[in-house]
Amino acid sequence: MASTTLFFLLLCSPTLSHAFDSASWSSFLWRRADTSRKVPEQGYYNPQANGGSLLTQIPVTYPMGQGEPVNAIISGLSDTDVLVDSEVNGGLRNYFLSFGFSSECLGQKSVGNQKVDLGDGNGYQNETSTIRWNYGDPALGSCKETIQGGNHFRYWVQNGPLANSGAIFMAVSYELPLARQHDIIPDGYNLGRDWLIGNITQSSIPTRNLTDSSAYSGSTSWAGYTYQTDIKYLPGLLQNTSDGINHNITVGVDGINAVDGLVALFTVRIATRPSNSPSSNAAWSNTPLQLLKPATLVAALSIPLLLSLCS
Ligand SMILES: *[C@@H]1O[C@H](CO)[C@@H](O)[C@H](O)[C@H]1NC(C)=O
Ligand SMILES: *[C@@H]1O[C@H](CO)[C@@H](O)[C@H](O)[C@H]1NC(C)=O
Ligand SMILES: *[C@@H]1O[C@H](CO)[C@@H](O)[C@H](O)[C@H]1NC(C)=O
Ligand SMILES: *[C@@H]1O[C@H](CO)[C@@H](O)[C@H](O)[C@H]1NC(C)=O
Ligand SMILES: *[C@@H]1O[C@H](CO)[C@@H](O)[C@H](O)[C@H]1NC(C)=O
């Protein structure tokens, strides 16, 4: 009995109850909230079906009305762990690192925030973050990209109440150096998308020869996680045009439109995990019935009970 009391008292210590609050408890809630995610067969909802758009709004050019194309989507049918915005447990930021892209230089927040309406009921939302090619240096390479220019993308999550697919929408472009105001290089939307895909497939993508049935796949690794990415180019989400596209005067070259109208859809699976990681959380959270496992229920129900003893 004494040892049980001691156990309860320990639970009431600030550190432990905080641990329950912020870690186990919120991850339990997160997984439960996650079951409200409903992914259509194609892996995302077309933003235009609900008043949204695959062109961004830019504070500088809006209301002039020029935007940048959202030209890649990570499918909501990807492994659940990949769709979590995290560097641990094989999450999204670890996936980005696996093909050479790092978070903003020294944690700074980009000045040029862009917005997009993914038709999910949340309206226009600021980008979640800007991610930059790291020139092979995961810690500081994105600083080099900020100054010298290079490939980068902004992304948004389609998770509003009207279209909660969990898909990640990315606007990829290759920018000029900071000294040149970060304009986009000629053909820099199509090339940025395809160089990023080239980094995943370790092969050169023939941008000018792509069709609406082009498909590729590749395998990349970071921190013991290996990701298998299947890529399909989709027509019809963006227009093949230069009209209304930011920097269209310099980006559209040789009679080629600034935007070729193709959006790359990535479906990502975690093929291998480090041996010390929990096997597959994807299976766990994809199966709502798992929530009813006695051990899970007992653990879940006892946490609020134990916490209530603290007050
Ligand atoms: C969105 O970004 C703008 C800067 O572009 C900022 O002023 C605003 O506070 C941001 N909104 C939210 C909800 O973070
Ligand atoms: C990988 O990305 C870099 C920077 O964007 C690019 O120069 C290179 O061509 C890419 N690799 C492939 C194989 O496309
Ligand atoms: C594109 O297609 C043309 C005609 O089929 C071919 O000659 C050219 O080599 C292709 N380019 C690339 C980069 O694959
Ligand atoms: C750029 O887009 C604007 C509309 O925003 C259009 O009027 C103009 O003709 C376009 N320029 C080119 C070179 O395509
Ligand atoms: C985009 O339109 C141009 C003509 O304006 C055409 O040559 C090109 O093949 C089209 N690209 C795609 C991917 O359909």
mmCIF file of C-alpha atoms and ligand atoms in Angstrom:
data_model
loop_
_atom_site.group_PDB
_atom_site.id
_atom_site.type_symbol
_atom_site.label_atom_id
_atom_site.label_comp_id
_atom_site.label_asym_id
_atom_site.label_seq_id
_atom_site.Cartn_x
_atom_site.Cartn_y
_atom_site.Cartn_z
ATOM 1 C CA MET A 1 0.000 0.000 0.000
ATOM 2 C CA ALA A 2 2.814 2.361 0.943
ATOM 3 C CA SER A 3 4.461 1.801 -2.391
ATOM 4 C CA THR A 4 1.165 2.507 -4.191
ATOM 5 C CA THR A 5 0.811 5.798 -2.319
ATOM 6 C CA LEU A 6 4.359 6.699 -3.162
ATOM 7 C CA PHE A 7 3.587 5.934 -6.797
ATOM 8 C CA PHE A 8 0.556 8.273 -6.730
ATOM 9 C CA LEU A 9 2.539 11.012 -5.008
ATOM 10 C CA LEU A 10 5.225 10.722 -7.630
ATOM 11 C CA LEU A 11 2.597 11.122 -10.301
ATOM 12 C CA CYS A 12 1.539 14.353 -8.632
ATOM 13 C CA SER A 13 5.043 15.810 -8.905
ATOM 14 C CA PRO A 14 5.004 18.721 -11.358
ATOM 15 C CA THR A 15 7.452 17.055 -13.743
ATOM 16 C CA LEU A 16 5.474 13.872 -14.060
ATOM 17 C CA SER A 17 2.066 15.408 -14.326
ATOM 18 C CA HIS A 18 3.466 17.792 -16.912
ATOM 19 C CA ALA A 19 4.826 14.798 -18.779
ATOM 20 C CA PHE A 20 1.364 13.286 -18.803
ATOM 21 C CA ASP A 21 -0.208 16.556 -19.912
ATOM 22 C CA SER A 22 2.052 17.378 -22.769
ATOM 23 C CA ALA A 23 3.359 14.085 -24.030
ATOM 24 C CA SER A 24 1.292 10.940 -23.499
ATOM 25 C CA TRP A 25 -2.000 12.679 -23.063
ATOM 26 C CA SER A 26 -1.774 15.005 -26.048
ATOM 27 C CA SER A 27 -0.388 12.256 -28.253
ATOM 28 C CA PHE A 28 -3.366 10.125 -27.208
ATOM 29 C CA LEU A 29 -5.716 12.997 -28.048
ATOM 30 C CA TRP A 30 -3.842 13.665 -31.248
ATOM 31 C CA ARG A 31 -4.319 10.091 -32.393
ATOM 32 C CA ARG A 32 -7.955 10.237 -31.463
ATOM 33 C CA ALA A 33 -8.430 13.537 -33.324
ATOM 34 C CA ASP A 34 -6.615 11.906 -36.184
ATOM 35 C CA THR A 35 -9.437 9.420 -36.681
ATOM 36 C CA SER A 36 -11.580 12.362 -37.856
ATOM 37 C CA ARG A 37 -9.194 12.574 -40.812
ATOM 38 C CA LYS A 38 -10.877 11.166 -43.894
ATOM 39 C CA VAL A 39 -8.724 10.633 -46.930
ATOM 40 C CA PRO A 40 -10.416 10.333 -50.309
ATOM 41 C CA GLU A 41 -9.170 7.699 -52.740
ATOM 42 C CA GLN A 42 -7.008 10.207 -54.618
ATOM 43 C CA GLY A 43 -5.150 11.173 -51.420
ATOM 44 C CA TYR A 44 -6.232 14.853 -51.151
ATOM 45 C CA TYR A 45 -9.286 17.047 -51.782
ATOM 46 C CA ASN A 46 -9.127 19.352 -54.789
ATOM 47 C CA PRO A 47 -9.062 22.820 -53.165
ATOM 48 C CA GLN A 48 -11.037 24.235 -56.089
ATOM 49 C CA ALA A 49 -14.020 22.018 -55.282
ATOM 50 C CA ASN A 50 -14.600 24.263 -52.292
ATOM 51 C CA GLY A 51 -13.611 27.783 -53.280
ATOM 52 C CA GLY A 52 -9.872 27.272 -52.722
ATOM 53 C CA SER A 53 -6.962 27.618 -55.119
ATOM 54 C CA LEU A 54 -3.551 26.187 -55.926
ATOM 55 C CA LEU A 55 -2.126 29.664 -56.362
ATOM 56 C CA THR A 56 -0.749 31.424 -53.315
ATOM 57 C CA GLN A 57 -1.473 34.969 -52.218
ATOM 58 C CA ILE A 58 1.650 37.049 -51.689
ATOM 59 C CA PRO A 59 1.551 40.104 -49.394
ATOM 60 C CA VAL A 60 3.674 42.118 -51.862
ATOM 61 C CA THR A 61 1.849 41.370 -55.111
ATOM 62 C CA TYR A 62 -1.626 40.890 -53.680
ATOM 63 C CA PRO A 63 -4.038 42.635 -54.479
ATOM 64 C CA MET A 64 -2.331 42.808 -57.873
ATOM 65 C CA GLY A 65 -3.299 39.183 -57.924
ATOM 66 C CA GLN A 66 -0.178 37.299 -58.917
ATOM 67 C CA GLY A 67 0.521 34.090 -57.041
ATOM 68 C CA GLU A 68 2.917 31.170 -56.979
ATOM 69 C CA PRO A 69 1.884 27.644 -57.926
ATOM 70 C CA VAL A 70 1.344 24.921 -55.336
ATOM 71 C CA ASN A 71 2.980 22.267 -57.480
ATOM 72 C CA ALA A 72 3.501 19.229 -55.248
ATOM 73 C CA ILE A 73 1.293 17.357 -52.771
ATOM 74 C CA ILE A 74 2.239 14.719 -50.206
ATOM 75 C CA SER A 75 -0.771 12.412 -50.285
ATOM 76 C CA GLY A 76 -2.906 11.917 -47.191
ATOM 77 C CA LEU A 77 -2.594 8.194 -47.949
ATOM 78 C CA SER A 78 1.083 8.345 -46.993
ATOM 79 C CA ASP A 79 2.153 6.648 -43.749
ATOM 80 C CA THR A 80 0.577 8.536 -40.849
ATOM 81 C CA ASP A 81 3.944 9.190 -39.189
ATOM 82 C CA VAL A 82 5.211 11.030 -42.283
ATOM 83 C CA LEU A 83 2.264 13.449 -42.051
ATOM 84 C CA VAL A 84 3.202 14.557 -38.525
ATOM 85 C CA ASP A 85 5.153 17.857 -38.588
ATOM 86 C CA SER A 86 8.086 16.565 -36.570
ATOM 87 C CA GLU A 87 11.747 15.651 -36.863
ATOM 88 C CA VAL A 88 11.358 12.598 -34.615
ATOM 89 C CA ASN A 89 9.642 9.259 -35.154
ATOM 90 C CA GLY A 90 10.179 9.440 -38.931
ATOM 91 C CA GLY A 91 8.023 12.613 -39.199
ATOM 92 C CA LEU A 92 7.675 15.128 -42.024
ATOM 93 C CA ARG A 93 10.813 17.154 -41.225
ATOM 94 C CA ASN A 94 12.890 13.985 -41.120
ATOM 95 C CA TYR A 95 11.443 13.053 -44.496
ATOM 96 C CA PHE A 96 12.444 16.490 -45.872
ATOM 97 C CA LEU A 97 15.990 15.928 -44.526
ATOM 98 C CA SER A 98 16.115 12.556 -46.320
ATOM 99 C CA PHE A 99 16.207 14.355 -49.677
ATOM 100 C CA GLY A 100 18.403 17.275 -48.575
ATOM 101 C CA PHE A 101 15.991 19.953 -47.324
ATOM 102 C CA SER A 102 16.234 21.650 -43.916
ATOM 103 C CA SER A 103 14.112 23.980 -41.834
ATOM 104 C CA GLU A 104 14.643 27.734 -41.922
ATOM 105 C CA CYS A 105 18.191 28.982 -41.249
ATOM 106 C CA LEU A 106 18.854 29.121 -37.474
ATOM 107 C CA GLY A 107 15.126 28.978 -36.792
ATOM 108 C CA GLN A 108 14.417 32.392 -38.298
ATOM 109 C CA LYS A 109 10.952 33.001 -39.688
ATOM 110 C CA SER A 110 10.769 33.962 -43.325
ATOM 111 C CA VAL A 111 9.624 37.502 -44.042
ATOM 112 C CA GLY A 112 7.744 36.697 -47.218
ATOM 113 C CA ASN A 113 4.819 34.814 -45.779
ATOM 114 C CA GLN A 114 2.469 33.449 -48.444
ATOM 115 C CA LYS A 115 -1.098 32.262 -47.933
ATOM 116 C CA VAL A 116 -3.198 29.628 -49.592
ATOM 117 C CA ASP A 117 -6.819 28.484 -49.335
ATOM 118 C CA LEU A 118 -6.876 24.698 -49.519
ATOM 119 C CA GLY A 119 -10.667 24.581 -49.677
ATOM 120 C CA ASP A 120 -10.787 22.832 -46.310
ATOM 121 C CA GLY A 121 -12.922 25.432 -44.544
ATOM 122 C CA ASN A 122 -9.981 27.256 -42.934
ATOM 123 C CA GLY A 123 -9.816 29.941 -45.639
ATOM 124 C CA TYR A 124 -6.483 31.566 -46.495
ATOM 125 C CA GLN A 125 -3.786 30.350 -44.083
ATOM 126 C CA ASN A 126 -0.177 31.430 -43.660
ATOM 127 C CA GLU A 127 2.372 28.858 -44.753
ATOM 128 C CA THR A 128 3.341 26.386 -42.038
ATOM 129 C CA SER A 129 7.011 26.963 -42.833
ATOM 130 C CA THR A 130 9.624 27.481 -45.550
ATOM 131 C CA ILE A 131 12.049 24.608 -46.150
ATOM 132 C CA ARG A 132 15.306 25.071 -48.083
ATOM 133 C CA TRP A 133 17.742 22.867 -49.962
ATOM 134 C CA ASN A 134 20.672 22.499 -47.576
ATOM 135 C CA TYR A 135 23.589 22.046 -49.972
ATOM 136 C CA GLY A 136 24.474 18.797 -48.183
ATOM 137 C CA ASP A 137 24.788 20.527 -44.795
ATOM 138 C CA PRO A 138 21.680 19.728 -42.733
ATOM 139 C CA ALA A 139 22.550 22.129 -39.883
ATOM 140 C CA LEU A 140 23.612 25.313 -41.696
ATOM 141 C CA GLY A 141 22.985 24.671 -45.391
ATOM 142 C CA SER A 142 19.611 26.398 -45.356
ATOM 143 C CA CYS A 143 21.445 29.604 -44.293
ATOM 144 C CA LYS A 144 23.533 29.298 -47.443
ATOM 145 C CA GLU A 145 20.354 28.849 -49.469
ATOM 146 C CA THR A 146 18.853 31.985 -47.930
ATOM 147 C CA ILE A 147 21.874 34.030 -49.078
ATOM 148 C CA GLN A 148 22.896 32.324 -52.322
ATOM 149 C CA GLY A 149 19.439 31.306 -53.435
ATOM 150 C CA GLY A 150 18.512 27.807 -54.527
ATOM 151 C CA ASN A 151 15.653 25.402 -54.241
ATOM 152 C CA HIS A 152 13.016 25.882 -51.564
ATOM 153 C CA PHE A 153 9.360 25.314 -50.807
ATOM 154 C CA ARG A 154 6.570 26.556 -48.565
ATOM 155 C CA TYR A 155 3.928 24.160 -47.312
ATOM 156 C CA TRP A 156 0.410 24.025 -45.869
ATOM 157 C CA VAL A 157 -1.638 21.179 -44.378
ATOM 158 C CA GLN A 158 -5.138 20.405 -45.642
ATOM 159 C CA ASN A 159 -6.775 19.724 -42.310
ATOM 160 C CA GLY A 160 -9.802 22.001 -41.986
ATOM 161 C CA PRO A 161 -13.263 20.689 -41.114
ATOM 162 C CA LEU A 162 -14.539 20.553 -44.714
ATOM 163 C CA ALA A 163 -11.641 18.592 -46.204
ATOM 164 C CA ASN A 164 -9.430 16.976 -43.598
ATOM 165 C CA SER A 165 -7.145 14.798 -45.706
ATOM 166 C CA GLY A 166 -3.949 15.605 -43.805
ATOM 167 C CA ALA A 167 -2.242 16.037 -47.199
ATOM 168 C CA ILE A 168 0.715 18.458 -47.355
ATOM 169 C CA PHE A 169 0.582 21.038 -50.168
ATOM 170 C CA MET A 170 3.937 22.440 -51.312
ATOM 171 C CA ALA A 171 4.850 25.448 -53.467
ATOM 172 C CA VAL A 172 8.319 24.621 -54.823
ATOM 173 C CA SER A 173 10.506 27.152 -56.638
ATOM 174 C CA TYR A 174 14.167 27.857 -57.320
ATOM 175 C CA GLU A 175 15.110 31.357 -56.243
ATOM 176 C CA LEU A 176 17.895 33.781 -57.095
ATOM 177 C CA PRO A 177 20.297 35.085 -54.397
ATOM 178 C CA LEU A 178 19.068 37.372 -51.610
ATOM 179 C CA ALA A 179 20.943 40.282 -53.248
ATOM 180 C CA ARG A 180 18.587 39.892 -56.189
ATOM 181 C CA GLN A 181 15.464 40.038 -53.996
ATOM 182 C CA HIS A 182 14.912 36.286 -54.209
ATOM 183 C CA ASP A 183 13.307 36.454 -57.643
ATOM 184 C CA ILE A 184 12.711 33.096 -59.291
ATOM 185 C CA ILE A 185 15.115 31.764 -61.956
ATOM 186 C CA PRO A 186 13.819 31.232 -65.525
ATOM 187 C CA ASP A 187 11.417 28.244 -65.497
ATOM 188 C CA GLY A 188 12.068 28.153 -61.736
ATOM 189 C CA TYR A 189 8.682 26.728 -60.660
ATOM 190 C CA ASN A 190 8.783 23.700 -62.964
ATOM 191 C CA LEU A 191 12.547 23.187 -62.459
ATOM 192 C CA GLY A 192 12.350 23.610 -58.671
ATOM 193 C CA ARG A 193 9.651 20.914 -58.492
ATOM 194 C CA ASP A 194 11.623 18.576 -60.735
ATOM 195 C CA TRP A 195 15.033 19.095 -59.104
ATOM 196 C CA LEU A 196 13.440 18.278 -55.759
ATOM 197 C CA ILE A 197 11.980 15.129 -57.331
ATOM 198 C CA GLY A 198 15.420 14.459 -58.865
ATOM 199 C CA ASN A 199 16.835 14.592 -55.331
ATOM 200 C CA ILE A 200 14.315 11.917 -54.298
ATOM 201 C CA THR A 201 14.809 9.655 -57.315
ATOM 202 C CA GLN A 202 18.536 10.421 -57.759
ATOM 203 C CA SER A 203 17.895 10.824 -61.466
ATOM 204 C CA SER A 204 17.366 13.791 -63.719
ATOM 205 C CA ILE A 205 13.694 14.556 -64.471
ATOM 206 C CA PRO A 206 13.029 15.686 -68.095
ATOM 207 C CA THR A 207 10.959 18.781 -67.241
ATOM 208 C CA ARG A 208 10.129 19.726 -70.818
ATOM 209 C CA ASN A 209 9.019 16.186 -71.711
ATOM 210 C CA LEU A 210 6.740 15.485 -68.767
ATOM 211 C CA THR A 211 3.175 14.412 -69.487
ATOM 212 C CA ASP A 212 0.133 13.843 -67.336
ATOM 213 C CA SER A 213 1.093 10.183 -67.051
ATOM 214 C CA SER A 214 4.719 10.644 -65.979
ATOM 215 C CA ALA A 215 5.582 8.648 -62.865
ATOM 216 C CA TYR A 216 8.743 8.050 -60.847
ATOM 217 C CA SER A 217 9.808 6.526 -57.576
ATOM 218 C CA GLY A 218 12.762 6.761 -55.265
ATOM 219 C CA SER A 219 14.138 5.773 -51.923
ATOM 220 C CA THR A 220 15.744 8.192 -49.436
ATOM 221 C CA SER A 221 16.966 7.835 -45.844
ATOM 222 C CA TRP A 222 17.603 9.933 -42.773
ATOM 223 C CA ALA A 223 18.266 9.066 -39.131
ATOM 224 C CA GLY A 224 17.648 5.374 -39.701
ATOM 225 C CA TYR A 225 14.333 5.836 -41.526
ATOM 226 C CA THR A 226 14.069 4.832 -45.184
ATOM 227 C CA TYR A 227 11.261 6.359 -47.209
ATOM 228 C CA GLN A 228 9.799 4.968 -50.407
ATOM 229 C CA THR A 229 8.227 7.773 -52.492
ATOM 230 C CA ASP A 230 5.977 7.086 -55.478
ATOM 231 C CA ILE A 231 5.422 10.172 -57.622
ATOM 232 C CA LYS A 232 2.717 10.813 -60.205
ATOM 233 C CA TYR A 233 2.262 13.996 -62.218
ATOM 234 C CA LEU A 234 -1.345 15.199 -62.184
ATOM 235 C CA PRO A 235 -2.997 17.501 -64.737
ATOM 236 C CA GLY A 236 -5.978 19.756 -64.090
ATOM 237 C CA LEU A 237 -5.169 21.168 -60.647
ATOM 238 C CA LEU A 238 -3.115 24.047 -62.054
ATOM 239 C CA GLN A 239 -3.430 25.681 -65.448
ATOM 240 C CA ASN A 240 -0.658 25.486 -68.032
ATOM 241 C CA THR A 241 -0.138 29.257 -68.091
ATOM 242 C CA SER A 242 1.930 32.318 -67.235
ATOM 243 C CA ASP A 243 -1.146 34.397 -66.549
ATOM 244 C CA GLY A 244 -1.423 35.578 -62.956
ATOM 245 C CA ILE A 245 1.883 33.942 -61.988
ATOM 246 C CA ASN A 246 4.357 35.862 -59.831
ATOM 247 C CA HIS A 247 7.489 36.974 -61.769
ATOM 248 C CA ASN A 248 5.878 35.659 -64.969
ATOM 249 C CA ILE A 249 7.874 38.073 -67.151
ATOM 250 C CA THR A 250 11.216 36.499 -66.206
ATOM 251 C CA VAL A 251 10.128 32.942 -65.335
ATOM 252 C CA GLY A 252 8.296 32.092 -68.553
ATOM 253 C CA VAL A 253 11.094 31.582 -71.108
ATOM 254 C CA ASP A 254 11.509 30.187 -74.642
ATOM 255 C CA GLY A 255 7.769 30.324 -75.166
ATOM 256 C CA ILE A 256 7.286 27.936 -72.232
ATOM 257 C CA ASN A 257 4.677 28.909 -69.679
ATOM 258 C CA ALA A 258 5.884 29.809 -66.190
ATOM 259 C CA VAL A 259 3.643 27.001 -64.894
ATOM 260 C CA ASP A 260 3.357 23.804 -66.970
ATOM 261 C CA GLY A 261 0.117 22.849 -65.238
ATOM 262 C CA LEU A 262 1.405 19.652 -63.604
ATOM 263 C CA VAL A 263 1.247 18.927 -59.873
ATOM 264 C CA ALA A 264 3.419 16.115 -58.506
ATOM 265 C CA LEU A 265 1.627 13.807 -56.066
ATOM 266 C CA PHE A 266 3.930 11.975 -53.601
ATOM 267 C CA THR A 267 2.806 8.877 -51.753
ATOM 268 C CA VAL A 268 5.353 8.159 -49.029
ATOM 269 C CA ARG A 269 5.849 4.940 -47.068
ATOM 270 C CA ILE A 270 8.331 4.282 -44.326
ATOM 271 C CA ALA A 271 10.134 1.199 -45.637
ATOM 272 C CA THR A 272 12.500 0.686 -42.705
ATOM 273 C CA ARG A 273 12.821 2.151 -39.236
ATOM 274 C CA PRO A 274 15.719 2.241 -36.780
ATOM 275 C CA SER A 275 15.757 -1.010 -34.814
ATOM 276 C CA ASN A 276 15.107 0.842 -31.518
ATOM 277 C CA SER A 277 11.928 2.603 -32.719
ATOM 278 C CA PRO A 278 8.369 1.449 -32.049
ATOM 279 C CA SER A 279 7.435 -0.844 -34.956
ATOM 280 C CA SER A 280 4.744 0.982 -36.865
ATOM 281 C CA ASN A 281 2.585 3.676 -35.416
ATOM 282 C CA ALA A 282 0.857 3.885 -38.752
ATOM 283 C CA ALA A 283 -0.845 0.552 -38.245
ATOM 284 C CA TRP A 284 -1.676 1.599 -34.681
ATOM 285 C CA SER A 285 -3.462 4.805 -35.549
ATOM 286 C CA ASN A 286 -4.979 3.607 -38.790
ATOM 287 C CA THR A 287 -7.036 1.124 -36.843
ATOM 288 C CA PRO A 288 -9.583 2.819 -34.621
ATOM 289 C CA LEU A 289 -10.338 -0.546 -33.001
ATOM 290 C CA GLN A 290 -6.855 -0.488 -31.519
ATOM 291 C CA LEU A 291 -8.148 2.270 -29.274
ATOM 292 C CA LEU A 292 -10.410 -0.301 -27.694
ATOM 293 C CA LYS A 293 -7.559 -2.603 -26.693
ATOM 294 C CA PRO A 294 -7.940 -3.160 -22.934
ATOM 295 C CA ALA A 295 -4.424 -1.962 -22.143
ATOM 296 C CA THR A 296 -4.920 1.265 -24.076
ATOM 297 C CA LEU A 297 -8.274 1.902 -22.450
ATOM 298 C CA VAL A 298 -7.020 1.254 -18.942
ATOM 299 C CA ALA A 299 -4.042 3.528 -19.517
ATOM 300 C CA ALA A 300 -6.171 6.252 -21.075
ATOM 301 C CA LEU A 301 -8.880 6.145 -18.414
ATOM 302 C CA SER A 302 -6.447 6.044 -15.543
ATOM 303 C CA ILE A 303 -4.505 9.165 -16.533
ATOM 304 C CA PRO A 304 -7.288 11.701 -15.759
ATOM 305 C CA LEU A 305 -8.154 9.663 -12.656
ATOM 306 C CA LEU A 306 -4.594 9.804 -11.393
ATOM 307 C CA LEU A 307 -4.269 13.471 -12.259
ATOM 308 C CA SER A 308 -7.472 14.273 -10.403
ATOM 309 C CA LEU A 309 -5.891 12.770 -7.282
ATOM 310 C CA CYS A 310 -3.264 15.493 -7.482
ATOM 311 C CA SER A 311 -5.665 18.372 -6.907
HETATM 312 C C1 LIG B 1 0.334 35.626 -41.083
HETATM 313 O O1 LIG B 1 1.508 36.260 -41.569
HETATM 314 C C2 LIG B 1 1.499 37.684 -41.442
HETATM 315 C C3 LIG B 1 2.787 38.192 -42.051
HETATM 316 O O2 LIG B 1 2.806 37.942 -43.430
HETATM 317 C C4 LIG B 1 1.403 38.070 -39.981
HETATM 318 O O3 LIG B 1 1.303 39.471 -39.879
HETATM 319 C C5 LIG B 1 0.159 37.423 -39.366
HETATM 320 O O4 LIG B 1 0.147 37.670 -37.989
HETATM 321 C C6 LIG B 1 0.186 35.910 -39.606
HETATM 322 N N1 LIG B 1 -1.065 35.339 -39.132
HETATM 323 C C7 LIG B 1 -1.093 34.353 -38.245
HETATM 324 C C8 LIG B 1 -2.452 33.846 -37.864
HETATM 325 O O5 LIG B 1 -0.085 33.874 -37.769
HETATM 326 C C1 LIG B 2 19.120 18.086 -56.422
HETATM 327 O O1 LIG B 2 18.893 19.453 -56.085
HETATM 328 C C2 LIG B 2 19.859 20.375 -56.528
HETATM 329 C C3 LIG B 2 19.461 21.736 -56.005
HETATM 330 O O2 LIG B 2 18.159 22.069 -56.410
HETATM 331 C C4 LIG B 2 19.937 20.338 -58.042
HETATM 332 O O3 LIG B 2 20.958 21.204 -58.490
HETATM 333 C C5 LIG B 2 20.212 18.931 -58.510
HETATM 334 O O4 LIG B 2 20.171 18.897 -59.919
HETATM 335 C C6 LIG B 2 19.183 17.977 -57.937
HETATM 336 N N1 LIG B 2 19.505 16.601 -58.324
HETATM 337 C C7 LIG B 2 18.854 15.974 -59.312
HETATM 338 C C8 LIG B 2 19.341 14.618 -59.619
HETATM 339 O O5 LIG B 2 17.897 16.477 -59.901
HETATM 340 C C1 LIG B 3 12.556 14.947 -74.829
HETATM 341 O O1 LIG B 3 11.950 14.325 -75.950
HETATM 342 C C2 LIG B 3 12.663 14.535 -77.163
HETATM 343 C C3 LIG B 3 11.813 13.961 -78.301
HETATM 344 O O2 LIG B 3 11.335 12.701 -77.947
HETATM 345 C C4 LIG B 3 14.035 13.861 -77.066
HETATM 346 O O3 LIG B 3 14.774 14.077 -78.252
HETATM 347 C C5 LIG B 3 14.788 14.482 -75.878
HETATM 348 O O4 LIG B 3 16.015 13.816 -75.699
HETATM 349 C C6 LIG B 3 13.965 14.395 -74.610
HETATM 350 N N1 LIG B 3 14.611 15.150 -73.570
HETATM 351 C C7 LIG B 3 14.837 14.640 -72.363
HETATM 352 C C8 LIG B 3 15.549 15.549 -71.400
HETATM 353 O O5 LIG B 3 14.485 13.526 -72.043
HETATM 354 C C1 LIG B 4 1.568 37.955 -66.289
HETATM 355 O O1 LIG B 4 0.281 37.884 -65.660
HETATM 356 C C2 LIG B 4 -0.526 39.015 -65.865
HETATM 357 C C3 LIG B 4 -1.783 38.845 -65.022
HETATM 358 O O2 LIG B 4 -1.431 38.818 -63.660
HETATM 359 C C4 LIG B 4 -0.855 39.160 -67.330
HETATM 360 O O3 LIG B 4 -1.621 40.333 -67.528
HETATM 361 C C5 LIG B 4 0.425 39.228 -68.138
HETATM 362 O O4 LIG B 4 0.134 39.190 -69.509
HETATM 363 C C6 LIG B 4 1.356 38.042 -67.787
HETATM 364 N N1 LIG B 4 2.637 38.223 -68.444
HETATM 365 C C7 LIG B 4 3.214 37.267 -69.167
HETATM 366 C C8 LIG B 4 4.567 37.597 -69.748
HETATM 367 O O5 LIG B 4 2.715 36.182 -69.336
HETATM 368 C C1 LIG B 5 1.761 23.478 -71.886
HETATM 369 O O1 LIG B 5 1.352 24.226 -72.985
HETATM 370 C C2 LIG B 5 2.320 24.307 -74.026
HETATM 371 C C3 LIG B 5 1.766 25.182 -75.104
HETATM 372 O O2 LIG B 5 1.449 26.445 -74.584
HETATM 373 C C4 LIG B 5 2.637 22.926 -74.562
HETATM 374 O O3 LIG B 5 3.660 23.006 -75.516
HETATM 375 C C5 LIG B 5 3.104 22.020 -73.427
HETATM 376 O O4 LIG B 5 3.278 20.707 -73.893
HETATM 377 C C6 LIG B 5 2.078 22.038 -72.305
HETATM 378 N N1 LIG B 5 2.638 21.296 -71.182
HETATM 379 C C7 LIG B 5 2.012 20.274 -70.607
HETATM 380 C C8 LIG B 5 2.731 19.595 -69.502
HETATM 381 O O5 LIG B 5 0.902 19.911 -70.943
#
